[in-house]
Coordinates of C-alpha atoms in Angstrom, one line a residue:
M1 CA 0.0 0.0 0.0
A2 CA 2.9 2.1 0.9
G3 CA 1.7 3.2 4.3
L4 CA 0.6 6.1 6.4
F5 CA 0.3 6.6 10.2
L6 CA -0.5 9.8 12.1
H7 CA -1.2 10.4 15.8
A8 CA -2.2 13.6 17.7
Q9 CA 0.5 14.8 20.0
G10 CA -0.6 14.5 23.6
A11 CA -3.3 12.1 22.7
H12 CA -5.1 10.2 25.6
G13 CA -5.7 6.5 25.9
L14 CA -2.6 5.5 23.8
V15 CA 0.6 3.8 24.7
A16 CA 3.4 6.0 26.0
D17 CA 5.2 6.4 22.6
P18 CA 2.7 5.7 19.8
H19 CA 5.1 6.8 17.1
A20 CA 7.7 4.3 18.2
A21 CA 5.1 1.6 18.5
A22 CA 3.7 2.3 15.0
T23 CA 7.2 2.4 13.5
A24 CA 8.0 -1.0 15.0
Q25 CA 4.7 -2.4 13.7
F26 CA 5.2 -1.1 10.2
T27 CA 8.7 -2.7 10.2
A28 CA 7.1 -6.0 11.3
L29 CA 4.7 -5.6 8.3
G30 CA 7.7 -5.6 6.0
F31 CA 8.2 -1.9 5.3
T32 CA 11.5 -0.1 5.2
H33 CA 12.8 3.4 4.8
P34 CA 10.2 5.3 6.8
H35 CA 9.9 9.0 6.4
H36 CA 9.0 10.7 9.7
F37 CA 7.3 14.1 9.8
T38 CA 5.9 16.5 12.3
F39 CA 3.5 19.5 12.0
P40 CA 1.6 21.4 14.6
G41 CA -0.3 18.9 16.8
W42 CA 0.7 15.8 14.8
H43 CA 3.4 13.3 14.4
G44 CA 3.5 10.8 11.5
L45 CA 5.3 8.5 9.2
H46 CA 5.1 7.4 5.6
V47 CA 6.6 4.2 4.1
P48 CA 7.1 3.3 0.4
Y49 CA 6.0 0.1 -1.4
I50 CA 7.9 -2.9 0.0
L51 CA 8.9 -4.2 -3.5
G52 CA 9.2 -0.9 -5.3
G53 CA 7.0 1.1 -7.6
P54 CA 6.1 4.8 -8.3
D55 CA 7.0 7.4 -5.8
T56 CA 4.3 7.9 -3.2
L57 CA 5.9 10.9 -1.3
L58 CA 6.5 14.4 -2.3
V59 CA 8.0 17.0 0.1
D60 CA 8.2 20.5 -1.1
G61 CA 9.4 22.7 1.7
P62 CA 6.6 22.9 4.2
D63 CA 4.2 21.3 1.8
M64 CA 3.8 17.6 1.2
V65 CA 1.8 14.8 -0.4
A66 CA 2.0 11.3 1.0
V67 CA 0.0 8.5 -0.6
A68 CA -0.8 4.9 0.4
G69 CA -2.2 2.8 -2.4
T70 CA -2.1 3.6 -6.1
L71 CA -3.1 7.1 -7.3
A72 CA -3.3 8.6 -10.7
F73 CA -3.9 12.3 -11.3
D74 CA -4.5 13.8 -14.8
G75 CA -3.4 10.5 -16.3
Q76 CA 0.0 10.5 -14.5
L77 CA 1.5 8.4 -11.7
G78 CA 4.4 8.9 -9.3
Q79 CA 6.1 12.3 -8.8
D80 CA 4.3 13.9 -11.7
A81 CA 0.9 13.0 -10.2
L82 CA 1.9 14.1 -6.7
R83 CA 3.2 17.4 -8.0
A84 CA 0.0 18.1 -10.1
L85 CA -2.3 17.0 -7.2
L86 CA -0.5 19.4 -4.8
T87 CA -0.7 22.3 -7.2
A88 CA -4.4 21.7 -7.9
F89 CA -5.7 20.7 -4.5
E90 CA -8.3 22.9 -2.8
P91 CA -10.3 21.1 -0.1
S92 CA -13.6 22.8 -1.0
R93 CA -13.5 21.9 -4.7
L94 CA -11.6 18.7 -5.3
D95 CA -12.2 17.6 -8.9
W96 CA -12.7 13.9 -8.8
S97 CA -12.7 13.6 -12.6
R98 CA -8.9 14.1 -12.4
L99 CA -8.3 11.3 -9.8
A100 CA -8.2 7.6 -10.3
G101 CA -7.2 4.6 -8.3
Q102 CA -7.7 3.4 -4.7
F103 CA -5.7 5.2 -2.1
A104 CA -5.4 7.2 1.1
V105 CA -3.8 10.7 0.8
L106 CA -2.3 13.2 3.2
I107 CA -1.9 16.6 1.8
R108 CA -0.2 19.5 3.6
K109 CA -0.5 22.8 1.8
R110 CA -0.2 26.4 2.9
G111 CA -0.1 25.4 6.6
R112 CA -3.3 23.2 6.4
S113 CA -3.3 19.4 6.4
F114 CA -6.0 17.1 5.0
L115 CA -6.7 13.3 4.8
F116 CA -9.0 11.7 2.3
T117 CA -9.5 8.4 0.5
D118 CA -10.5 7.3 -3.0
W119 CA -14.0 7.9 -4.5
F120 CA -15.6 4.8 -2.9
G121 CA -13.5 4.9 0.3
A122 CA -12.2 1.4 -0.6
F123 CA -8.7 1.9 0.6
Q124 CA -8.8 1.5 4.3
L125 CA -7.7 4.3 6.6
F126 CA -8.4 3.3 10.2
H127 CA -9.1 5.8 12.8
D128 CA -10.2 5.8 16.4
E129 CA -13.4 7.4 17.7
G130 CA -11.8 10.6 18.9
G131 CA -9.7 11.1 15.7
Q132 CA -6.4 10.9 17.5
V133 CA -5.0 8.1 15.3
F134 CA -5.1 7.5 11.5
S135 CA -3.4 4.4 10.1
T136 CA -3.5 2.4 6.9
S137 CA -2.4 -0.6 9.0
L138 CA -5.0 -2.3 11.3
L139 CA -2.3 -3.8 13.5
A140 CA -0.5 -0.4 13.9
A141 CA -3.8 1.2 14.8
L142 CA -4.4 -1.5 17.5
D143 CA -0.8 -1.6 18.7
V144 CA -0.9 2.1 19.9
Q145 CA -4.1 1.6 21.9
Q146 CA -4.0 0.8 25.6
R147 CA -7.3 -1.1 25.5
V148 CA -9.5 -2.4 22.6
R149 CA -12.8 -4.2 22.6
F150 CA -14.5 -6.3 19.9
S151 CA -17.6 -4.9 18.2
P152 CA -20.4 -7.5 18.1
Q153 CA -21.7 -6.3 14.8
G154 CA -18.3 -6.1 13.1
L155 CA -17.3 -9.4 14.5
Y156 CA -20.3 -11.2 13.2
E157 CA -20.1 -9.5 9.8
Y158 CA -16.5 -10.7 9.4
A159 CA -17.3 -14.2 10.6
F160 CA -20.5 -14.7 8.5
N161 CA -19.9 -12.5 5.5
V162 CA -16.1 -12.4 5.2
T163 CA -15.6 -8.7 6.0
P164 CA -17.4 -5.9 7.9
I165 CA -19.2 -3.5 5.6
G166 CA -19.4 0.3 5.6
D167 CA -17.1 2.1 8.0
D168 CA -17.2 -0.6 10.7
T169 CA -14.4 -2.9 11.8
V170 CA -14.4 -5.8 14.2
F171 CA -13.4 -3.4 17.0
E172 CA -15.6 -0.8 18.8
G173 CA -14.4 2.7 18.3
L174 CA -12.1 1.8 15.4
R175 CA -13.5 2.7 12.0
T176 CA -12.4 3.3 8.4
L177 CA -12.6 6.7 6.9
G178 CA -15.7 6.8 4.6
P179 CA -16.1 8.5 1.2
D180 CA -18.4 11.1 2.7
R181 CA -15.7 13.1 4.6
I182 CA -12.4 14.8 4.3
V183 CA -10.4 15.2 7.6
E184 CA -8.6 18.4 8.4
L185 CA -5.9 17.9 10.9
L186 CA -5.8 20.9 13.3
P187 CA -3.2 21.7 15.9
D188 CA -5.7 20.9 18.6
G189 CA -7.7 18.1 17.0
I190 CA -9.6 17.4 13.8
R191 CA -12.5 18.8 11.7
Y192 CA -14.6 16.7 9.4
H193 CA -15.6 18.3 6.1
P194 CA -18.6 16.6 4.6
V195 CA -18.3 15.5 1.0
T196 CA -21.2 14.5 -1.4
R197 CA -20.0 12.3 -4.2
T198 CA -22.4 11.6 -7.0
L199 CA -21.6 9.3 -9.9
P200 CA -21.3 11.2 -13.2
G201 CA -24.6 11.7 -14.9
I202 CA -24.8 9.5 -18.0
D203 CA -27.8 9.1 -20.3
P204 CA -29.4 5.7 -19.4
A205 CA -31.3 5.5 -22.7
R206 CA -28.3 5.2 -25.0
A207 CA -28.2 2.8 -27.9
L208 CA -26.0 -0.3 -27.4
P209 CA -23.2 0.8 -29.8
D210 CA -22.9 4.1 -27.8
R211 CA -22.8 2.1 -24.5
I212 CA -20.0 -0.1 -25.8
A213 CA -18.0 2.9 -27.1
S214 CA -18.5 4.8 -23.8
A215 CA -17.5 1.9 -21.5
R216 CA -14.5 1.2 -23.7
A217 CA -13.3 4.8 -23.6
R218 CA -13.7 5.0 -19.8
L219 CA -11.8 1.8 -19.3
H220 CA -9.0 2.9 -21.6
A221 CA -8.7 6.2 -19.7
V222 CA -8.1 4.4 -16.5
V223 CA -5.8 1.6 -17.8
A224 CA -3.6 3.6 -20.3
P225 CA -1.7 5.7 -17.7
H226 CA -0.7 2.6 -15.8
V227 CA 0.4 0.8 -18.9
A228 CA 2.5 3.9 -19.8
A229 CA 4.1 4.0 -16.3
F230 CA 5.2 0.3 -16.0
D231 CA 7.6 -1.8 -18.0
R232 CA 6.2 -5.0 -16.4
I233 CA 2.6 -5.8 -15.6
N234 CA 1.3 -9.0 -14.1
S235 CA -2.3 -9.9 -15.0
P236 CA -4.6 -12.9 -14.2
L237 CA -6.3 -15.0 -16.7
S238 CA -9.1 -17.5 -15.9
G239 CA -12.1 -19.0 -17.7
G240 CA -14.4 -16.1 -16.9
L241 CA -15.3 -12.7 -18.2
D242 CA -13.5 -10.3 -15.9
S243 CA -9.9 -11.3 -16.4
R244 CA -10.6 -11.5 -20.2
L245 CA -11.9 -8.0 -20.2
L246 CA -9.0 -6.8 -18.1
L247 CA -6.5 -8.4 -20.6
A248 CA -8.3 -6.9 -23.5
A249 CA -8.1 -3.4 -22.0
L250 CA -4.4 -3.9 -21.2
R251 CA -3.6 -5.0 -24.7
E252 CA -5.5 -2.2 -26.3
A253 CA -3.4 0.2 -24.2
G254 CA -0.3 -1.3 -25.6
A255 CA 0.7 -3.7 -22.8
R256 CA 1.8 -7.3 -23.2
P257 CA 1.3 -8.4 -19.6
D258 CA 2.8 -11.5 -18.0
L259 CA -0.2 -13.9 -17.5
Y260 CA -0.9 -16.3 -14.7
V261 CA -3.7 -18.5 -13.5
Y262 CA -4.5 -19.8 -10.1
G263 CA -6.2 -23.1 -9.4
P264 CA -5.8 -26.7 -8.3
P265 CA -5.1 -29.6 -10.7
G266 CA -8.1 -30.2 -12.9
S267 CA -9.4 -26.7 -12.5
E268 CA -11.5 -25.4 -15.5
D269 CA -9.9 -22.0 -15.0
V270 CA -6.5 -23.5 -15.5
A271 CA -7.5 -25.5 -18.5
V272 CA -9.2 -22.6 -20.3
A273 CA -6.4 -20.1 -19.4
Q274 CA -3.6 -22.3 -20.7
A275 CA -5.6 -23.1 -23.8
I276 CA -5.9 -19.4 -24.5
G277 CA -2.2 -19.0 -23.9
R278 CA -1.3 -21.7 -26.4
A279 CA -3.6 -20.3 -29.0
E280 CA -2.2 -16.7 -28.5
G281 CA 1.4 -18.0 -28.4
V282 CA 2.0 -16.5 -24.9
P283 CA 2.9 -18.3 -21.7
V284 CA 0.4 -18.5 -18.9
A285 CA 2.1 -19.4 -15.6
W286 CA 0.0 -21.9 -13.6
I287 CA 0.2 -21.3 -9.8
N288 CA -1.3 -23.7 -7.4
K289 CA -1.3 -21.7 -4.1
A290 CA -2.2 -24.8 -2.1
D291 CA 1.0 -26.6 -3.4
T292 CA 3.1 -25.3 -0.6
H293 CA 4.3 -27.4 2.3
I294 CA 5.5 -26.6 5.8
A295 CA 6.4 -28.9 8.7
P296 CA 4.2 -28.7 11.8
D297 CA 7.1 -27.8 14.0
A298 CA 7.7 -24.7 11.8
F299 CA 4.1 -23.7 11.7
A300 CA 3.9 -21.3 14.7
D301 CA 6.8 -19.1 13.4
H302 CA 5.3 -19.3 9.9
V303 CA 1.8 -18.1 11.0
A304 CA 3.3 -15.3 13.1
R305 CA 4.9 -14.0 9.9
E306 CA 1.8 -14.5 7.8
F307 CA -0.2 -12.6 10.5
H308 CA 1.9 -9.5 10.0
V309 CA 2.3 -9.9 6.2
W310 CA -1.6 -9.7 5.9
D311 CA -2.1 -7.1 8.6
G312 CA -3.7 -9.4 11.1
L313 CA -7.1 -9.8 9.5
P314 CA -7.2 -10.6 5.7
N315 CA -10.3 -11.5 3.8
Y316 CA -11.2 -15.2 4.5
G317 CA -8.9 -15.2 7.5
N318 CA -6.3 -17.3 5.8
I319 CA -3.1 -16.7 7.7
F320 CA -2.9 -20.5 8.1
D321 CA -1.9 -21.7 4.6
G322 CA 1.6 -22.8 3.6
G323 CA 2.6 -19.4 2.3
G324 CA 1.2 -19.7 -1.2
N325 CA -0.7 -16.4 -0.9
T326 CA 2.3 -14.5 0.2
A327 CA 4.6 -16.1 -2.5
A328 CA 2.0 -15.2 -5.1
A329 CA 1.8 -11.6 -4.0
H330 CA 5.6 -11.2 -4.1
A331 CA 5.6 -12.7 -7.6
R332 CA 3.0 -10.2 -8.8
H333 CA 5.0 -7.2 -7.5
A334 CA 8.6 -8.4 -8.0
N335 CA 11.0 -5.6 -9.0
G336 CA 8.3 -3.0 -8.7
A337 CA 5.9 -4.6 -11.2
L338 CA 2.2 -3.5 -11.5
A339 CA -0.3 -6.1 -10.5
A340 CA -3.7 -5.8 -12.3
S341 CA -6.9 -7.3 -11.0
G342 CA -10.3 -8.0 -12.6
G343 CA -12.0 -7.5 -9.2
C344 CA -15.4 -5.8 -9.3
G345 CA -16.0 -6.8 -12.9
E346 CA -19.5 -7.8 -11.8
I347 CA -20.5 -4.1 -12.1
F348 CA -21.2 -5.2 -15.7
R349 CA -23.4 -8.2 -14.6
D350 CA -26.4 -9.1 -12.5
F351 CA -24.5 -9.7 -9.2
F352 CA -27.4 -10.1 -6.8
Y353 CA -29.9 -12.2 -9.0
L354 CA -32.8 -10.3 -7.4
P355 CA -36.3 -9.9 -8.9
D356 CA -36.8 -7.1 -11.3
R357 CA -38.7 -4.9 -8.9
A358 CA -38.1 -2.3 -6.1
M359 CA -37.1 -3.7 -2.7
T360 CA -36.3 -2.3 0.7
A361 CA -32.8 -2.3 2.1
D362 CA -34.1 -4.8 4.7
A363 CA -35.1 -7.2 1.9
V364 CA -31.7 -6.9 0.2
A365 CA -29.9 -7.5 3.5
A366 CA -32.0 -10.5 4.4
T367 CA -31.6 -12.0 0.9
F368 CA -27.8 -11.5 0.4
F369 CA -26.3 -11.1 3.9
A370 CA -28.1 -13.7 5.9
R371 CA -25.4 -16.2 5.4
F372 CA -25.4 -17.6 8.9
L373 CA -26.9 -20.3 11.1
A374 CA -27.9 -18.5 14.3
T375 CA -27.1 -21.6 16.4
D376 CA -23.4 -21.1 15.5
A377 CA -23.5 -18.0 17.7
T378 CA -24.0 -17.6 21.4
A379 CA -27.0 -15.7 22.9
R380 CA -25.1 -12.5 22.2
F381 CA -26.1 -12.7 18.5
D382 CA -29.4 -11.1 17.6
P383 CA -30.1 -12.0 13.9
H384 CA -32.8 -9.3 13.5
A385 CA -30.6 -6.5 14.9
F386 CA -27.6 -7.8 12.8
L387 CA -29.6 -7.6 9.6
D388 CA -31.2 -4.3 10.6
R389 CA -27.7 -2.7 11.0
I390 CA -26.6 -4.0 7.6
A391 CA -29.8 -2.7 6.0
A392 CA -29.1 0.8 7.5
K393 CA -25.6 0.8 6.1
I394 CA -26.8 -0.3 2.6
A395 CA -29.4 2.5 2.5
S396 CA -26.9 5.1 3.7
A397 CA -24.2 4.0 1.2
I398 CA -26.5 4.5 -1.8
G399 CA -28.1 7.7 -0.5
M400 CA -31.6 6.2 0.1
P401 CA -34.0 6.8 3.0
R402 CA -33.7 4.0 5.5
H403 CA -37.1 2.3 4.9
A404 CA -37.8 3.4 1.3
R405 CA -38.3 0.9 -1.5
I406 CA -35.2 1.0 -3.6
P407 CA -35.7 1.1 -7.4
R408 CA -34.2 -2.0 -9.1
D409 CA -31.7 0.0 -11.0
R410 CA -30.6 1.7 -7.8
I411 CA -30.1 -1.7 -6.1
E412 CA -27.3 -2.2 -8.6
H413 CA -25.3 0.5 -6.8
I414 CA -25.1 -1.6 -3.7
Y415 CA -22.5 -3.8 -5.4
P416 CA -19.8 -1.2 -5.9
A417 CA -20.7 1.0 -3.0
V418 CA -21.1 -1.7 -0.4
R419 CA -19.8 -5.1 -1.5
C420 CA -16.8 -4.0 -3.5
R421 CA -15.8 -1.3 -1.0
A422 CA -15.8 -3.9 1.8
L423 CA -14.4 -7.1 0.2
F424 CA -12.1 -5.7 -2.5
G425 CA -11.2 -2.7 -0.3
R426 CA -9.5 -5.0 2.2
E427 CA -7.8 -6.9 -0.6
I428 CA -6.5 -3.6 -2.1
S429 CA -5.3 -2.3 1.2
T430 CA -3.3 -5.4 2.0
E431 CA -2.1 -6.2 -1.5
A432 CA -0.9 -2.7 -2.2
R433 CA 1.6 -2.9 0.6
F434 CA 3.8 -4.8 -1.8
G435 CA 3.5 -2.5 -4.9
A436 CA 1.1 -0.7 -7.2
Y437 CA -2.3 -2.4 -7.8
L438 CA -4.7 -1.6 -10.6
M439 CA -8.4 -2.5 -10.2
P440 CA -10.0 -0.6 -13.0
F441 CA -13.5 -1.9 -12.6
L442 CA -13.8 0.0 -9.3
D443 CA -13.0 3.4 -10.9
H444 CA -16.0 5.7 -10.4
G445 CA -16.2 6.7 -14.0
V446 CA -16.3 3.0 -15.2
V447 CA -18.8 2.2 -12.4
A448 CA -21.0 5.2 -13.4
D449 CA -21.2 3.8 -17.0
A450 CA -22.0 0.3 -15.8
M451 CA -24.8 1.5 -13.5
T452 CA -26.9 2.6 -16.5
L453 CA -27.0 -0.8 -18.1
P454 CA -30.4 -2.5 -18.4
L455 CA -30.6 -5.8 -16.5
G456 CA -31.2 -7.6 -19.8
L457 CA -27.7 -6.6 -20.9
K458 CA -26.2 -7.6 -17.6
R459 CA -27.6 -11.1 -17.4
A460 CA -25.4 -13.9 -18.5
G461 CA -22.6 -11.4 -19.2
R462 CA -24.2 -10.2 -22.5
F463 CA -22.8 -6.7 -22.4
E464 CA -19.4 -7.6 -20.9
A465 CA -18.9 -10.2 -23.7
Q466 CA -19.8 -7.7 -26.3
L467 CA -17.4 -5.2 -24.8
I468 CA -14.6 -7.7 -24.9
A469 CA -15.4 -8.5 -28.5
A470 CA -15.4 -4.8 -29.4
I471 CA -12.0 -4.3 -27.8
D472 CA -10.2 -7.5 -28.8
P473 CA -12.2 -9.8 -31.1
G474 CA -9.5 -12.4 -31.2
L475 CA -9.4 -12.7 -27.4
A476 CA -13.2 -12.9 -27.3
A477 CA -13.3 -15.8 -29.7
H478 CA -11.5 -18.2 -27.3
P479 CA -13.7 -20.7 -25.3
S480 CA -14.6 -19.9 -21.7
A481 CA -15.6 -21.8 -18.6
Y482 CA -19.3 -20.9 -19.4
G483 CA -19.3 -23.3 -22.3
H484 CA -19.3 -20.6 -25.0
D485 CA -16.9 -18.0 -26.3
F486 CA -17.5 -14.3 -26.0
S487 CA -17.9 -13.4 -29.7
G488 CA -21.6 -14.4 -29.6
P489 CA -24.6 -14.7 -27.3
P490 CA -24.4 -16.7 -24.0
S491 CA -25.1 -20.4 -24.1
T492 CA -28.3 -22.0 -22.9
R493 CA -26.3 -23.5 -20.1
H494 CA -25.1 -20.1 -18.9
R495 CA -28.5 -18.5 -19.1
F496 CA -30.2 -21.4 -17.4
S497 CA -27.7 -21.4 -14.5
E498 CA -28.4 -17.7 -13.8
W499 CA -32.2 -18.2 -14.2
Q500 CA -32.1 -20.9 -11.5
S501 CA -30.8 -18.4 -9.0
R502 CA -33.0 -15.6 -10.1
I503 CA -36.3 -17.6 -9.8
R504 CA -35.6 -18.6 -6.2
P505 CA -37.9 -16.4 -4.1
P506 CA -36.2 -14.0 -1.6
W507 CA -37.5 -16.0 1.4
L508 CA -35.8 -19.1 0.1
R509 CA -32.6 -17.2 -0.7
R510 CA -32.5 -16.1 3.0
Q511 CA -32.6 -19.7 4.1
S512 CA -30.3 -21.2 1.5
Y513 CA -27.1 -21.3 3.7
A514 CA -29.0 -22.7 6.7
L515 CA -30.5 -25.4 4.4
R516 CA -27.1 -26.3 3.0
R517 CA -25.7 -26.6 6.4
R518 CA -28.4 -28.9 7.6
L519 CA -27.7 -31.2 4.6
A520 CA -23.9 -31.3 4.9
A521 CA -20.8 -29.5 6.4
Q522 CA -19.7 -26.5 4.3
G523 CA -16.4 -25.2 3.2
D524 CA -14.7 -22.8 0.7
E525 CA -11.9 -22.8 -1.7
H526 CA -9.5 -20.9 0.5
G527 CA -8.3 -23.9 2.5
G528 CA -5.4 -23.7 4.9
L529 CA -3.5 -26.2 7.1
L530 CA -6.4 -26.6 9.5
A531 CA -5.7 -30.1 10.8
P532 CA -5.1 -30.3 14.6
E533 CA -1.4 -31.1 14.3
Y534 CA -1.0 -27.6 12.8
M535 CA -3.7 -25.5 14.4
H536 CA -3.1 -26.7 18.0
R537 CA 0.4 -25.2 17.7
V538 CA -0.9 -21.7 17.0
I539 CA -4.3 -21.3 18.9
D540 CA -5.9 -22.7 22.0
P541 CA -8.2 -25.4 20.6
D542 CA -10.8 -24.4 23.2
F543 CA -11.1 -20.9 21.5
P544 CA -11.4 -19.0 24.8
V545 CA -11.8 -15.6 23.1
M546 CA -14.3 -16.6 20.4
R547 CA -16.4 -18.8 22.7
R548 CA -17.8 -15.6 24.1
W549 CA -19.4 -15.1 20.7
F550 CA -19.7 -18.4 19.0
E551 CA -20.7 -22.0 19.8
M552 CA -17.5 -23.4 18.4
D553 CA -18.6 -27.1 18.8
R554 CA -21.5 -26.4 16.4
V555 CA -19.5 -24.7 13.6
A556 CA -19.6 -27.1 10.6
D557 CA -18.2 -24.8 8.0
S558 CA -14.4 -24.8 7.5
G559 CA -14.4 -21.3 6.0
L560 CA -16.3 -19.9 9.0
W561 CA -14.0 -21.9 11.4
R562 CA -10.9 -20.5 9.7
R563 CA -12.1 -17.0 10.1
L564 CA -12.9 -17.6 13.7
A565 CA -9.4 -19.1 14.2
C566 CA -7.9 -15.9 12.7
L567 CA -10.0 -13.8 15.1
E568 CA -8.8 -16.1 17.9
Y569 CA -5.2 -15.6 16.9
L570 CA -5.8 -11.8 16.8
G571 CA -7.3 -11.9 20.3
Q572 CA -4.3 -13.9 21.5
W573 CA -1.9 -11.3 20.0
L574 CA -3.8 -8.5 21.8
G575 CA -3.5 -10.3 25.1
S576 CA -4.4 -8.1 28.1
R577 CA -5.2 -5.2 25.9
L578 CA -8.4 -6.9 24.8
A579 CA -11.2 -5.8 27.1
E580 CA -14.2 -8.1 27.9

């Protein structure tokens, strides 16, 4: 991410020397060459990418720009972007059309200092309730606190739905900076400046050729500056739509990225990606992240390193694998390379499979976020209050009244504003520690275009396939994991598969996870070395921390169990600082 940390001088409730504690924690995370700075009322540090990349720090006398993440300004990266941003920046009229990427930024100009994040607030900047600490590292934010306490809502959201949503974290009083505020750092505290961010207005009634041309142009505008700035780009390839569209956009901008595919032996993604590589005459590296081995005796030290590499609480809680995720991240960013991601590509598709009618935020929350069995939790869990809080965050994120019926086209905004911000925001924030990270489908201009698509074009990837074919017809013509190529309409199999999900009534969708659990134990593809000969070396098998919140003996879902093990490990690390 590069990294940022700031604390108010003379802050209350922190350790004796928060700056020293944060510096040590950033070192444990793998950062080197910290730049320390002080201005009235504040002390801070900035660290560059671990494996190299564009400059993320500009100091110009008393003025400065410090970036964590990947930022482009006026189609430039590095020093040119920082210089242009500093020159143009005025807190009351920040022109978002000139900014791209996912990032957190500190700007000090003419004696005033400001913090803000990217358009969706995806890049995570943690802060305490009193605004005394701001940190791009969760562990550093925790390490400077004298006492912390788990948040029931955040804890259950992470456990059941992989990540907390909105500004919440798994800790009370520790939040992430949302897209609705810019923070001004004053000598005696902070001031929040409210920000209203509205997606660019785009005619929703355009003809299909105009839609294709517009989406293509917006995607090119985001991708091209990154291609110009990097000699080496690593990009995924799978059997699906999103990685194919990403590759098409990179090639149109003049890149010839190094390609890779993740998956176990026999994976359809691996077979399709390598077949495309052979047909195109380019190598596609196959990486099986599970094909890593470690002896049980070495597991405790290994997990301690992974815990810090992934900032304590990665998506899916997987600090317990053999190191495949870390090795893959290092390979993606080696020698300062840009890593590109097809994440959030479902902005072009029907992500929620909901009926084509208006629904309340409560109905959306109950349909999509009720992925739990209440009996897995202790009596502290209130499923109705849990879903009510999620519904409130959904309505707030898309600017709707709390109990209003949300038009069906507006429901589509929940995916980028809520789901992508939470899930991919955490991915971006941990991945970008190593080097620059390009996720073009979360750019607000690209999203704005996608949000005008009629559902009929989103279903079965119709529009996305046509966009690929318009940009790179040869690439579109290769087979996919859907049973058809992207140069024509979707197959009957693909359309039928989506239709099966769409026709399930919302009440049945709400119960689907519980029904599957009653039929069989569940799991996910993220694995880990979860056998007792490994796990008993790193956590107390009685789960003394998580047993306050979960009935551990009833958990029959290996993905949920792994996330709870990660939370248990985090609780152990906090030790006496963790309040009841």
